[in-house]
PDB file of C-alpha atoms in Angstrom:
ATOM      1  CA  UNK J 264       0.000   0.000   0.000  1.00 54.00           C
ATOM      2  CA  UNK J 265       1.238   3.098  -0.927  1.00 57.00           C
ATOM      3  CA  UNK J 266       0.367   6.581  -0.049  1.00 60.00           C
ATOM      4  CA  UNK J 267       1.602  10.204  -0.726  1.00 63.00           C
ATOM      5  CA  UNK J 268       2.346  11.769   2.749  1.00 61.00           C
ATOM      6  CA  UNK J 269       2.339  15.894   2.664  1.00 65.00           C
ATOM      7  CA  UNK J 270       5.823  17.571   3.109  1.00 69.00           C
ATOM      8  CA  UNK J 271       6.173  20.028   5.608  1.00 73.00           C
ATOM      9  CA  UNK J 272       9.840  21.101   4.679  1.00 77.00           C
ATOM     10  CA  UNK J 273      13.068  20.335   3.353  1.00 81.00           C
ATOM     11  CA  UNK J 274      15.778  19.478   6.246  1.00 82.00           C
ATOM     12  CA  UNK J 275      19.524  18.866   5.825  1.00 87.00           C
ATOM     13  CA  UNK J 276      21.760  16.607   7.979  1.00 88.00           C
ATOM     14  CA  UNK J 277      24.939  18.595   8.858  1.00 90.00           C
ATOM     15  CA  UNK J 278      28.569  16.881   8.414  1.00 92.00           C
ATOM     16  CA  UNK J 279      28.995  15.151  11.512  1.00 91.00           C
ATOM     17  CA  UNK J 280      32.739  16.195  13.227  1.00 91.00           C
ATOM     18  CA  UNK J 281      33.674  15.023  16.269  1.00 92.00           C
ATOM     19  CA  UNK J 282      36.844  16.933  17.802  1.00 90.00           C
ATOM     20  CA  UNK J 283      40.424  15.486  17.159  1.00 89.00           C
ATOM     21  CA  UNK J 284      41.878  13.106  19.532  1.00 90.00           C
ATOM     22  CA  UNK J 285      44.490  13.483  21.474  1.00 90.00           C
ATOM     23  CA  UNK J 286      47.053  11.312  22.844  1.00 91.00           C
ATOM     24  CA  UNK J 287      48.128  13.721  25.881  1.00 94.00           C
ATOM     25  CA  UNK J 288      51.754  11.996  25.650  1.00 95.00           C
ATOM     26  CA  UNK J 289      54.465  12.572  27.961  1.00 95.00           C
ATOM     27  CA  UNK J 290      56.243  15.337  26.592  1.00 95.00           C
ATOM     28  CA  UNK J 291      53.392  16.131  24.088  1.00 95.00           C
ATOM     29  CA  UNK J 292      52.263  20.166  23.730  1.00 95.00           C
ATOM     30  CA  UNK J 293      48.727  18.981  24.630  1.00 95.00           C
ATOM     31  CA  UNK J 294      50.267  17.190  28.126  1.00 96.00           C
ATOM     32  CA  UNK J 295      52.147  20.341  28.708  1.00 97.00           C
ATOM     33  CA  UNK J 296      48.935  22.404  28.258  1.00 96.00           C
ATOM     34  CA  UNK J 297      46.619  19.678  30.517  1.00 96.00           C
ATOM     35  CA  UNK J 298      49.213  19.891  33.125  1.00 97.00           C
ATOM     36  CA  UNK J 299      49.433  23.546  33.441  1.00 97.00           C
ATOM     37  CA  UNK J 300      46.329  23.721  33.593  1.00 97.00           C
ATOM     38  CA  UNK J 301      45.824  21.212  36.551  1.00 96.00           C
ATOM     39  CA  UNK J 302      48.405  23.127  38.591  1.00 97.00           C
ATOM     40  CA  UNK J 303      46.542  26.194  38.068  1.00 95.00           C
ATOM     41  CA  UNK J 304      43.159  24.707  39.086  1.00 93.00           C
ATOM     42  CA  UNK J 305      45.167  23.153  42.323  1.00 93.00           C
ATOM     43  CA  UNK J 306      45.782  27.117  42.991  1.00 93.00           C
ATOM     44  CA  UNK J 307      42.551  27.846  43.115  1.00 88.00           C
ATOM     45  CA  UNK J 308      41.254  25.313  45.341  1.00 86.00           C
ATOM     46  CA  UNK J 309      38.906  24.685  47.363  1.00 82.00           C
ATOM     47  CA  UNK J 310      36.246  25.577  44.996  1.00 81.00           C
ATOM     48  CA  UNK J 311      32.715  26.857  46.123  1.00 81.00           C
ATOM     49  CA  UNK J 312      30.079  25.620  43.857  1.00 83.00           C
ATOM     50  CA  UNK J 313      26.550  25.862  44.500  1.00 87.00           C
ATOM     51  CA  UNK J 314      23.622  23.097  43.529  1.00 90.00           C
ATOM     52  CA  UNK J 315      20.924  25.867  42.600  1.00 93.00           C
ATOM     53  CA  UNK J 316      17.377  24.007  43.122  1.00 93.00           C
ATOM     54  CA  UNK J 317      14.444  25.701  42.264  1.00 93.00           C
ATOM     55  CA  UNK J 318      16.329  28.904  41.909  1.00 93.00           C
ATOM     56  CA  UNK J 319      18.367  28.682  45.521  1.00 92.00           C
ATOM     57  CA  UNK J 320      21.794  28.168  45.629  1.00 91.00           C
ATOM     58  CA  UNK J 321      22.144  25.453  48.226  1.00 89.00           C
ATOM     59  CA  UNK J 322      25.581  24.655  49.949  1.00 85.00           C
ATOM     60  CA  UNK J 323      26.886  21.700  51.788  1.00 77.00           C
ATOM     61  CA  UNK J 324      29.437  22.321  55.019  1.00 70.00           C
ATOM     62  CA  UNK J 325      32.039  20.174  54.171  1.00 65.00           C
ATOM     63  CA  UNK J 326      34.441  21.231  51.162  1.00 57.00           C
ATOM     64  CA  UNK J 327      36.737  19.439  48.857  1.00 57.00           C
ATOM     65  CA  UNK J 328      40.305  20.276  48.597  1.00 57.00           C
TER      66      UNK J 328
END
């Protein structure tokens, strides 16, 4: 059985690209970049991040460092 079905549109599927992998090799640019990065967030410990339910930050007592 065959029926003509009414067409609402014309759609395209974009080119799919995923981002490039990386090996994050010892020595590597990308391991040099990951690490400096680390020691920087390490600085900034302990971080103070908020769950926000229903509009209200909400914080525990304890902290992570």
């Amino acid at each position: 059985m065959s029926y003509n079905a009414a067409q609402l549109g014309s759609f395209r599927i974009p080119q799919i690209e995923n981002e490039p992998m990386r090996s994050y090799a010892p020595g590597s640019a990308e391991r040099k970049r990951l690490d400096d990065a680390i020691a920087k967030m390490k600085k900034d410990l302990p971080f103070d991040v908020p769950c926000v339910i229903n509009g209200q930050e909400v914080r525990s007592a304890p902290t992570f460092t």
